[in-house]
Short mmCIF file of C-alpha atoms in Angstrom, two decimals:
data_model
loop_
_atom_site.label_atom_id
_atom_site.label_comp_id
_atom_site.label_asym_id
_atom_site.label_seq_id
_atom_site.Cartn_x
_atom_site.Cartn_y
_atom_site.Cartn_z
CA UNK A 25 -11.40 -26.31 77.80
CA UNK A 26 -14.59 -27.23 80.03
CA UNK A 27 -14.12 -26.79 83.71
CA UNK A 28 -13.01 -30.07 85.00
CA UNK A 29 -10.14 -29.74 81.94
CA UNK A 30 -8.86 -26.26 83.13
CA UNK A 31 -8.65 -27.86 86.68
CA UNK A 32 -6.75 -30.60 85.21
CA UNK A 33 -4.19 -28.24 83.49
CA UNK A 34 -3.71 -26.36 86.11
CA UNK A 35 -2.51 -29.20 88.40
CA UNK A 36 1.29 -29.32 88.37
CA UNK A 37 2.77 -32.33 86.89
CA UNK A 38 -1.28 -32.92 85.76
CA UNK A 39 0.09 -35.12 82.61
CA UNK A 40 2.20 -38.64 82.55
CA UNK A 41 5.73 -37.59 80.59
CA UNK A 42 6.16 -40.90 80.27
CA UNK A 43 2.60 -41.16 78.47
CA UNK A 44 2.50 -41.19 74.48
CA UNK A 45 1.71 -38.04 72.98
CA UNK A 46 0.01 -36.50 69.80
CA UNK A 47 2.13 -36.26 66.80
CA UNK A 48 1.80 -32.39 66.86
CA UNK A 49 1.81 -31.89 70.65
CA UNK A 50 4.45 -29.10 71.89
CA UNK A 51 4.02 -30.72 75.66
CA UNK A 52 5.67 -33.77 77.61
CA UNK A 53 5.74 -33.19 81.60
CA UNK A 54 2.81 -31.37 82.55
CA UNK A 55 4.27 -28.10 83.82
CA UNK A 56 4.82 -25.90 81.47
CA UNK A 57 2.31 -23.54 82.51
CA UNK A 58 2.34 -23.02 85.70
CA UNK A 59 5.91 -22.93 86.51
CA UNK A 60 6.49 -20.48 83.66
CA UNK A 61 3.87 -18.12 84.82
CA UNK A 62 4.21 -18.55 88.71
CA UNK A 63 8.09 -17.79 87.89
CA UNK A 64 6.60 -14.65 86.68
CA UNK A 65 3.30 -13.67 88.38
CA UNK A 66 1.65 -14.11 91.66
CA UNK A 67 -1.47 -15.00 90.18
CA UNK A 68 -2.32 -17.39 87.17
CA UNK A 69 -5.85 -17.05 85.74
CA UNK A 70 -7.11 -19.37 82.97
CA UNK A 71 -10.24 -18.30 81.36
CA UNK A 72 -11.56 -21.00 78.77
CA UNK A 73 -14.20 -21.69 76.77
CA UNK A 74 -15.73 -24.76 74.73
CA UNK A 75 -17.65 -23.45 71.64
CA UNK A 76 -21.32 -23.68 72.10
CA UNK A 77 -20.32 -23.18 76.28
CA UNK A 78 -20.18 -20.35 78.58
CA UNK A 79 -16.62 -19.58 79.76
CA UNK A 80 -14.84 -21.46 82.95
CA UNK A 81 -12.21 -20.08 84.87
CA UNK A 82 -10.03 -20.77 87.82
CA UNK A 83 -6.81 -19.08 89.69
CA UNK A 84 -3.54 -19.88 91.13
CA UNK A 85 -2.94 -17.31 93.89
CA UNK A 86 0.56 -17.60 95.70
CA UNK A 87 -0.66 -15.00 98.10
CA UNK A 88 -4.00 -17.14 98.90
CA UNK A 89 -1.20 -20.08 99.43
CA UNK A 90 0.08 -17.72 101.57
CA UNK A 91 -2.69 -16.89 103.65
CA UNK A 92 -4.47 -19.84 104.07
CA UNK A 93 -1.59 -22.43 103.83
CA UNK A 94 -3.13 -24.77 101.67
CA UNK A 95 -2.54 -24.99 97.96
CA UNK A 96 -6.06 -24.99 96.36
CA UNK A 97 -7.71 -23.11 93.03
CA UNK A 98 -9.64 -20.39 93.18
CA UNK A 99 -12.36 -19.20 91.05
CA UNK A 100 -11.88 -15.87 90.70
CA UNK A 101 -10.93 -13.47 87.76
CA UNK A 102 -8.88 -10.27 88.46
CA UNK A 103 -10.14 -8.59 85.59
CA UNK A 104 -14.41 -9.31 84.48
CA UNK A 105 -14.08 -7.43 81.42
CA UNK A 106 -11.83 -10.56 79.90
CA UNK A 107 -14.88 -13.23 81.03
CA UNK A 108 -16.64 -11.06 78.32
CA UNK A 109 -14.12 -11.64 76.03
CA UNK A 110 -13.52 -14.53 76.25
CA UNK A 111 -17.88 -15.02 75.44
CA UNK A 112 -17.31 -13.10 72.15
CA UNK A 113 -14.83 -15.87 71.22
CA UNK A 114 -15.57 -19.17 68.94
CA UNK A 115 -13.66 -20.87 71.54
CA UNK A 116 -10.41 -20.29 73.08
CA UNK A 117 -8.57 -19.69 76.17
CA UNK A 118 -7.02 -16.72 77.67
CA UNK A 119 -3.89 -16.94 80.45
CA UNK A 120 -3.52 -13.91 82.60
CA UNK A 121 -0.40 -12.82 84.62
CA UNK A 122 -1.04 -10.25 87.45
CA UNK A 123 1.30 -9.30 89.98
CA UNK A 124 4.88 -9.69 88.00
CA UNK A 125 6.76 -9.45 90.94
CA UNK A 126 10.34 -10.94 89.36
CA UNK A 127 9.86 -8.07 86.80
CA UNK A 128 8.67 -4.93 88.81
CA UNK A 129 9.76 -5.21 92.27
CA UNK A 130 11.11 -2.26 93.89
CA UNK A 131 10.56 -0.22 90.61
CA UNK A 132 8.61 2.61 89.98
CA UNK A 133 6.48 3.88 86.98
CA UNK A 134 8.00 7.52 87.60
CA UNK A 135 11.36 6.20 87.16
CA UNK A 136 12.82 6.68 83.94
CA UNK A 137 15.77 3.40 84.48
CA UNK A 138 12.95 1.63 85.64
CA UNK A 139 10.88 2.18 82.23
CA UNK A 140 13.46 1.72 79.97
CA UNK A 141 14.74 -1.66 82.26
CA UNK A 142 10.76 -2.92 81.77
CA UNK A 143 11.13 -2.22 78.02
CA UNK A 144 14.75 -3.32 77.47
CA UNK A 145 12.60 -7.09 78.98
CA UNK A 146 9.87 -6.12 76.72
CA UNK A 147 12.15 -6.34 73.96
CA UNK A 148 13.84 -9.70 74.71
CA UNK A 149 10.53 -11.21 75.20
CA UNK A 150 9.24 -10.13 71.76
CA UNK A 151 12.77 -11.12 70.31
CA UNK A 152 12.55 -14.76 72.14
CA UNK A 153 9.18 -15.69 70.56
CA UNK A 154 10.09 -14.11 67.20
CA UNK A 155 13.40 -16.59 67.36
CA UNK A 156 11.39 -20.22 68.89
CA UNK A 157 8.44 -19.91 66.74
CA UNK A 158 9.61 -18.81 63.29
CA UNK A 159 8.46 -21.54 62.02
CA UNK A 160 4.61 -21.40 62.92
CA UNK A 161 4.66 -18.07 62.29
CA UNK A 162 6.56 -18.36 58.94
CA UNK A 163 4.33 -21.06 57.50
CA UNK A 164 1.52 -22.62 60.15
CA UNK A 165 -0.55 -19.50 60.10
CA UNK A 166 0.31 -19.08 64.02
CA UNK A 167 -0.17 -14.82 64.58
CA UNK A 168 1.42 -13.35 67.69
CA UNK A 169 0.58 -10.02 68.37
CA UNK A 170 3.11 -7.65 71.02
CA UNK A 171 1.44 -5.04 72.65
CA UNK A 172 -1.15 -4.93 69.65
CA UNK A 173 1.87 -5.48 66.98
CA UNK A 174 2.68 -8.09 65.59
CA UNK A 175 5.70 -10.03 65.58
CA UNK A 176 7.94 -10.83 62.89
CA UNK A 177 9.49 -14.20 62.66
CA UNK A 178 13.11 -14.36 62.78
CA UNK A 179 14.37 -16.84 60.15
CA UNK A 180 17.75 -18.22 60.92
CA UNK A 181 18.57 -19.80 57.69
CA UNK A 182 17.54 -16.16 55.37
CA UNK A 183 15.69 -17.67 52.91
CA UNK A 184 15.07 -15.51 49.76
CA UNK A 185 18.38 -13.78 50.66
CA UNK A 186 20.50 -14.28 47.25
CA UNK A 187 23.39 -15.76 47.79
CA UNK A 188 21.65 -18.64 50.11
CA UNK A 189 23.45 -22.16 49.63
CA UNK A 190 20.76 -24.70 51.04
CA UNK A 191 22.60 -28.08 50.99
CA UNK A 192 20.29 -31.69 50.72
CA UNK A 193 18.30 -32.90 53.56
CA UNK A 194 19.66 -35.37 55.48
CA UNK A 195 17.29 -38.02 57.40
CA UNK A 196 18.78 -39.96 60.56
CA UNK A 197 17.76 -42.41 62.83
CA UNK A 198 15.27 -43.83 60.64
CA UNK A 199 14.20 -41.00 59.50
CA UNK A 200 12.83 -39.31 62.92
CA UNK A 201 15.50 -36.88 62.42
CA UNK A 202 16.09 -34.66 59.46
CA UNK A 203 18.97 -32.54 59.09
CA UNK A 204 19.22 -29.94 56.69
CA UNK A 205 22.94 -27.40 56.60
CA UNK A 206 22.55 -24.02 55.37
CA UNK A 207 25.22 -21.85 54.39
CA UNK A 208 24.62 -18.15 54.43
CA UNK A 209 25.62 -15.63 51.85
CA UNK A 210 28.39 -13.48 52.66
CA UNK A 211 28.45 -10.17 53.57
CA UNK A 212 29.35 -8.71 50.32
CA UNK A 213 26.15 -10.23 48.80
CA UNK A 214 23.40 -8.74 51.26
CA UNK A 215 22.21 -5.27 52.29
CA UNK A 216 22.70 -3.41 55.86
CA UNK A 217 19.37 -4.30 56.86
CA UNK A 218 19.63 -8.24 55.72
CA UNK A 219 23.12 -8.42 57.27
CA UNK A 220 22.00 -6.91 60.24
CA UNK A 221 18.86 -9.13 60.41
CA UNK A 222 21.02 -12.30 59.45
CA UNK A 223 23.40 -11.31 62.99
CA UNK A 224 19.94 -12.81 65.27
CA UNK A 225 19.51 -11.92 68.97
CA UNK A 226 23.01 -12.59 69.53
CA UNK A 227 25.47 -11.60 66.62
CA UNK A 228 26.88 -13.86 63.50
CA UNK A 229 29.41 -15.67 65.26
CA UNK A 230 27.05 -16.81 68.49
CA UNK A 231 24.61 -17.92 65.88
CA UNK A 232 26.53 -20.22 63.98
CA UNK A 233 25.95 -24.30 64.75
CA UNK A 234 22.74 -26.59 65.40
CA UNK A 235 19.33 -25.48 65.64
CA UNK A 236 17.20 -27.96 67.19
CA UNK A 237 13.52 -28.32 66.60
CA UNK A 238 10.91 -30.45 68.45
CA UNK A 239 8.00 -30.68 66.51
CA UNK A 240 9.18 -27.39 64.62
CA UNK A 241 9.42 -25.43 67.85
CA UNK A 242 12.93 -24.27 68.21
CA UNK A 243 15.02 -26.04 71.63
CA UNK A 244 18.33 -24.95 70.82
CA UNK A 245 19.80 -21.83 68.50
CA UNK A 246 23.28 -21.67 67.49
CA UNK A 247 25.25 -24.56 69.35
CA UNK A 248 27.22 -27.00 68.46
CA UNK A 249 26.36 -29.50 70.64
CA UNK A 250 30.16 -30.06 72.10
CA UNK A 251 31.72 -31.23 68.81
CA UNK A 252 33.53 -27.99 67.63
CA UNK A 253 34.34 -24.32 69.18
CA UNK A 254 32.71 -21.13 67.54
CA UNK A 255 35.09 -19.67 65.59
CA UNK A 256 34.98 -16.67 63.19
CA UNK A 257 35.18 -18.13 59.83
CA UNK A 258 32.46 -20.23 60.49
CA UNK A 259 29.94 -17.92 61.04
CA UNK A 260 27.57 -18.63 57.66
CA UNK A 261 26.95 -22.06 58.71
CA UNK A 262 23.70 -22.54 60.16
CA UNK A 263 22.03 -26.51 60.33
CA UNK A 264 18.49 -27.14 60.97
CA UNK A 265 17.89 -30.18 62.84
CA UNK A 266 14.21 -31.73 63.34
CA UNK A 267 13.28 -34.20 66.07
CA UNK A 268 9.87 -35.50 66.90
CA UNK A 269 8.49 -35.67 70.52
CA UNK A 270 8.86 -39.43 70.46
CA UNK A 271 12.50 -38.42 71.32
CA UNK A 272 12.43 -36.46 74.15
CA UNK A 273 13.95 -39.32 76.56
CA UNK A 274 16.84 -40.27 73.86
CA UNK A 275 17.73 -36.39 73.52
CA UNK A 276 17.65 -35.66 77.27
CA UNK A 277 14.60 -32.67 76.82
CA UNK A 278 14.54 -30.98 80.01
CA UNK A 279 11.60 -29.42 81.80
CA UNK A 280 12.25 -25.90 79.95
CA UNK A 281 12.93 -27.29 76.71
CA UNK A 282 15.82 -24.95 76.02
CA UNK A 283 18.55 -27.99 76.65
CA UNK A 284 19.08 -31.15 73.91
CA UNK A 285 21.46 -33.93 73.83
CA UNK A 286 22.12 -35.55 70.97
CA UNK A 287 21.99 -39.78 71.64
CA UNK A 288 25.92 -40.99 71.19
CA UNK A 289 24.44 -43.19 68.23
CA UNK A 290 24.23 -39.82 66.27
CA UNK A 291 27.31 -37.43 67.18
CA UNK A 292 29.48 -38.64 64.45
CA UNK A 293 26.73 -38.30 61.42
CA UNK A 294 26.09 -34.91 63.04
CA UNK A 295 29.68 -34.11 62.60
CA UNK A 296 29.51 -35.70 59.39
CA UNK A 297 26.97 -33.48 58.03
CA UNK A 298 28.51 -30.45 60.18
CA UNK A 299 32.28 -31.30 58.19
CA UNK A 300 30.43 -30.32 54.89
CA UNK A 301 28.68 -27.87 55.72
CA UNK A 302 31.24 -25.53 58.26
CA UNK A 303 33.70 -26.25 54.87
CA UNK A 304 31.71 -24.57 52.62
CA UNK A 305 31.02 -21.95 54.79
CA UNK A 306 34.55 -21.39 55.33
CA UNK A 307 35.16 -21.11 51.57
CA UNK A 308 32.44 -18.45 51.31
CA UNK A 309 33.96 -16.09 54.33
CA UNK A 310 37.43 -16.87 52.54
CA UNK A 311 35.96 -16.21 49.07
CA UNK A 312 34.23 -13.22 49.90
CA UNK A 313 31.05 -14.94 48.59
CA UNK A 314 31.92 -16.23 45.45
CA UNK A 315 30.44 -19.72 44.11
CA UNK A 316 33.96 -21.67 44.30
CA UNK A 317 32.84 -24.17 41.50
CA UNK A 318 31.32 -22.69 38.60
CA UNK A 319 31.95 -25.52 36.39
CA UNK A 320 34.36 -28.55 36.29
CA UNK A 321 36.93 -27.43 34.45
CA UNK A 322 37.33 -23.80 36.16
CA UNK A 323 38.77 -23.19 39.56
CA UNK A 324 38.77 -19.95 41.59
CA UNK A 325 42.11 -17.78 40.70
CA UNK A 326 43.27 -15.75 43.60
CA UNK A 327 45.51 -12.46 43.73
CA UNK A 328 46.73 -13.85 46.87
CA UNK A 329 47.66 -17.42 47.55
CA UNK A 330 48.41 -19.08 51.08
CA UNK A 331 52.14 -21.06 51.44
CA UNK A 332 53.79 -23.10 54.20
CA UNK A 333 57.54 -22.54 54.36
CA UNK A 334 59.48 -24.29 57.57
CA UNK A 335 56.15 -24.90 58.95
CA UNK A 336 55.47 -21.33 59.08
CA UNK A 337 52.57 -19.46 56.77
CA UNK A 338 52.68 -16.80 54.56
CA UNK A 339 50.96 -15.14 51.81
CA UNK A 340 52.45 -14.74 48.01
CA UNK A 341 51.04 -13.35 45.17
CA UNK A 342 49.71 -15.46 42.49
CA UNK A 343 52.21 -15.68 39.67
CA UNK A 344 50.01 -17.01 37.41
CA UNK A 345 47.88 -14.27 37.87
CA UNK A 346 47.28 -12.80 34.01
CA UNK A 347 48.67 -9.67 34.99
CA UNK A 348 51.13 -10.36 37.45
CA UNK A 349 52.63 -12.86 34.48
CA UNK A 350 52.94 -10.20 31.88
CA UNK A 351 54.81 -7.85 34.11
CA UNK A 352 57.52 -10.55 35.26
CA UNK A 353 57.66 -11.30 31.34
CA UNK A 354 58.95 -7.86 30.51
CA UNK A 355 62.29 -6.62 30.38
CA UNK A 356 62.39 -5.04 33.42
CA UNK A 357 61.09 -8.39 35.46
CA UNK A 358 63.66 -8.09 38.31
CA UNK A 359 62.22 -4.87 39.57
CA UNK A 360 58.88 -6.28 39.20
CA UNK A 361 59.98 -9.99 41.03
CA UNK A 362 61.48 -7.44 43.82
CA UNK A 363 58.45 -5.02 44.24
CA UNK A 364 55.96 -8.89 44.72
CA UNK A 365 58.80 -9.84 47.27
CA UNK A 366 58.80 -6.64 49.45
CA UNK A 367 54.86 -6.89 49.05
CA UNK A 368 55.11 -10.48 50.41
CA UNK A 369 57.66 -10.44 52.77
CA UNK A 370 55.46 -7.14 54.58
CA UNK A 371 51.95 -7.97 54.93
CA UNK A 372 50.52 -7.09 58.18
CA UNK A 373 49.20 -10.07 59.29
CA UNK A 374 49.30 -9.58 63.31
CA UNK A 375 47.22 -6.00 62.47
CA UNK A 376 44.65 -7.76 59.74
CA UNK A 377 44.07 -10.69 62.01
CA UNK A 378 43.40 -7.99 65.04
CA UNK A 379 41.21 -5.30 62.85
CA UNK A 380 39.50 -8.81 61.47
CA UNK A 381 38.96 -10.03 65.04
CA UNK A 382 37.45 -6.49 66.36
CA UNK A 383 35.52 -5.77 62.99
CA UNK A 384 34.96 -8.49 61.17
CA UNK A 385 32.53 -6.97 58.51
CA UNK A 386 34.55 -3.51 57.95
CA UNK A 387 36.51 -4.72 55.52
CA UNK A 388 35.41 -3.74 51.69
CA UNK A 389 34.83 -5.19 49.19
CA UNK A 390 37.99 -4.31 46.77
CA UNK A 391 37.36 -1.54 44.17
CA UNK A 392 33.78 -1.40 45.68
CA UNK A 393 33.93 2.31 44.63
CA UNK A 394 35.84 2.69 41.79
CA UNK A 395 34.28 1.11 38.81
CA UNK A 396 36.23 3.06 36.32
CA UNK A 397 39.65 2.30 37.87
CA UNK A 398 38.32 -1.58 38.05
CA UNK A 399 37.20 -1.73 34.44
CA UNK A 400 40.79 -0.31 33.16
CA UNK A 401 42.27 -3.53 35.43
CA UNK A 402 39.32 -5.39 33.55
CA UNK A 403 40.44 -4.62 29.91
CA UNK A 404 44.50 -5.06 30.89
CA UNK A 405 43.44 -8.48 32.34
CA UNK A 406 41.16 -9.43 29.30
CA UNK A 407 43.81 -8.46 26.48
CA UNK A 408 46.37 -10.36 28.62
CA UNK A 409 44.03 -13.69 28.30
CA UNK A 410 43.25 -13.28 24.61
CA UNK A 411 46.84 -13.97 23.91
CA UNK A 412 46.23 -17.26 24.88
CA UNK A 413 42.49 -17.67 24.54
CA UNK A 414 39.39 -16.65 22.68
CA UNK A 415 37.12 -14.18 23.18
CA UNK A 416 34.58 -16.22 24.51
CA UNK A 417 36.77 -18.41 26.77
CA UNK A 418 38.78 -15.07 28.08
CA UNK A 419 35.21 -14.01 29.26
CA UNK A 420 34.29 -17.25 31.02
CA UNK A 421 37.64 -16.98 32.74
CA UNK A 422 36.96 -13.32 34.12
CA UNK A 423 33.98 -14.73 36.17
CA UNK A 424 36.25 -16.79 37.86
CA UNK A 425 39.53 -14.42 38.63
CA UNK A 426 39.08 -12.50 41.84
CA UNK A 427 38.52 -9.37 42.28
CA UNK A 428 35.70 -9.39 38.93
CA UNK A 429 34.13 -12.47 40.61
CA UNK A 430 32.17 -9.28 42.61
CA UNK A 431 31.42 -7.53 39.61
CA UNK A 432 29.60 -9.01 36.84
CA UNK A 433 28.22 -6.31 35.55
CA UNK A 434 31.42 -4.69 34.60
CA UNK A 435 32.07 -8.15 32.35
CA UNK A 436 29.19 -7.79 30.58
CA UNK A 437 29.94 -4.17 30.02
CA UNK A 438 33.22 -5.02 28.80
#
């Protein structure tokens, strides 16, 4: 910027929201940067520079405000050095905060609460802009640097993470809006590090829901928008929603851009596309991963199998289960009939559905250990199926019979 342009962005409320703006532009009311920095600081300082121009440069001082009583620019610079600086630059412009007051009132740089308080803010700050502009810095080129490091983009949807179940973009409202539902792999299927990553700023289950972008700056991370609750087993479902800045009025943008409102016209083809996507989640957290539909003439067969009896639930085992069917086929069937009963009729569900609730990604995955006892369980299964089957079609079955769905490998050992 030239002079008479800094002066201009440094007047609050300098720019007409109501005005039309640039395809790419990330602003709308005119504010942005000075009541984000004087929230901050004491003093703003813009230092700017046209290429082929020597640098201009003017100050917001609240204690000048102060002092004098009138609200006027200064042109001043705290610190020379970044005029200099700012020279050796092709062009560019450099905002300086002194005097964070908010942040470092009443602290000291002996105290050791203090420091670790100031970093603890540190942190969030370098978490905040890793989470709103993944995107630039993912795939616009856009480099932040923190404290001379830079920061990593935090990608929401894991991308590259095997597993991943991207469903088809969906364009509303003319296309101005594009909505895209991801649903993430399951625990089972990722490393600590990935699954740790995948939790975001604020765990898996407050991450779940809408992500709103304007202009592929993120608004809004893991919300849904009023039409559903956050609930546990729908913590892999993640939906990318993109709005342009022709839209601000119709999705109620506020001054911060953190708050969005969908328009009324588009809450039930949100929901629509947020139906299909939280179900598929669901069937991943319930499936421990698995792809449910392999082919069209396989389903999933579970050990375990969900019942309603008197309008009550419970949990039986699978009868049809290869195993389970050959034991209830031999003589001594009763015994086996009345060991699957007492195993029914006993299942802790009041202590699973607290340990689930506390630690929801304790749980292993079964026989996650013990390939040897798993393959013997492999070869009683696959002998049971050939009695009924081929070879071939016994194998194809395996992939889909839980618990081997987790381990491949040991089918193509067997």
């Amino acid at each position: 910027m030239n002079d008479a342009e800094i002066i201009e962005a440094m007047r609050p409320g300098g720019y007409n929201p109501l005005a039309q703006r640039e395809p790419t532009d990330l602003g709308r009311f005119g504010l942005g940067l000075k009541t984000a920095s004087l929230s901050q600081c004491r003093k703003l300082t813009v230092i700017s520079r046209r290429p082929d121009q020597v640098p201009a440069y003017w100050c917001w001082s609240l204690d000048h405000v102060a002092q004098t009583n009138r609200w006027e620019l200064i042109e001043q610079v705290g610190k020379p050095g970044l005029i200099d600086e700012c020279r050796r630059l092709p062009g560019g412009t450099i905002v300086l905060w002194e005097d964070l007051d908010r942040l470092t009132k009443h602290t000291s740089v002996d105290n050791k609460k203090h420091e670790t308080a100031f970093l603890e803010a540190a942190k969030l700050v370098k978490t905040h802009l890793a989470l709103v502009y993944h995107r630039f810095l993912t795939t616009d080129g856009l480099k932040i640097t923190f404290n001379g490091n830079p920061v990593e983009p935090w990608d929401p949807y894991m991308h590259g993470q095997p597993g991943l179940q991207p469903l088809a973009d969906e364009p509303l409202a003319g296309g101005n809006v594009l909505v895209k539902g991801y649903v993430l792999p399951h625990i089972s299927l990722m490393t600590g590090e990935a699954h740790k990553n995948g939790a975001g700023p604020r765990g898996w289950n407050e991450q779940q829901g809408f992500y709103i972008y304007r202009n592929q700056r993120l608004l809004l991370a893991g919300n849904w928008l009023g039409l559903y609750s956050k609930e546990e087993h729908y913590k892999l479902a993640r939906i990318r929603v993109d709005i342009t800045n022709q839209q601000d009025a119709e999705w109620q943008i506020d001054i911060k851009k953190s708050v969005a409102r969908p328009p009324a016209a588009l809450r039930d083809e949100l929901r629509r596309i947020a139906d299909t996507v939280r179900r598929h989640a669901v069937d991943v957290y319930r499936h421990r991963g698995k792809v449910i539909q392999r082919s069209l003439t396989q389903s999933f067969v579970p050990v375990w199998q969900e019942q309603v009896r008197h309008n009550r639930r419970f949990y039986s085992i699978n009868r049809s289960y290869p195993i389970v069917s050959q034991a209830l086929n031999n003589p001594d069937s009763v015994t086996v009939a009345a060991l699957l009963r007492l195993l029914e009729e006993t299942v802790p569900v009041p202590l699973i559905v607290l340990s689930e609730s506390n630690g929801p990604d304790t749980q292993p995955i079964p026989y996650d250990t013990a390939d040897a006892d798993l393959l013997s369980m492999l070869r009683l299964v696959y002998n049971s199926l050939l009695a009924t089957m081929t070879e071939a079609e016994a194998r194809k079955r395996l992939l889909m019979m839980e618990p081997f769905t987790d381990h491949p490998h040991l089918i193509e050992a067997l």
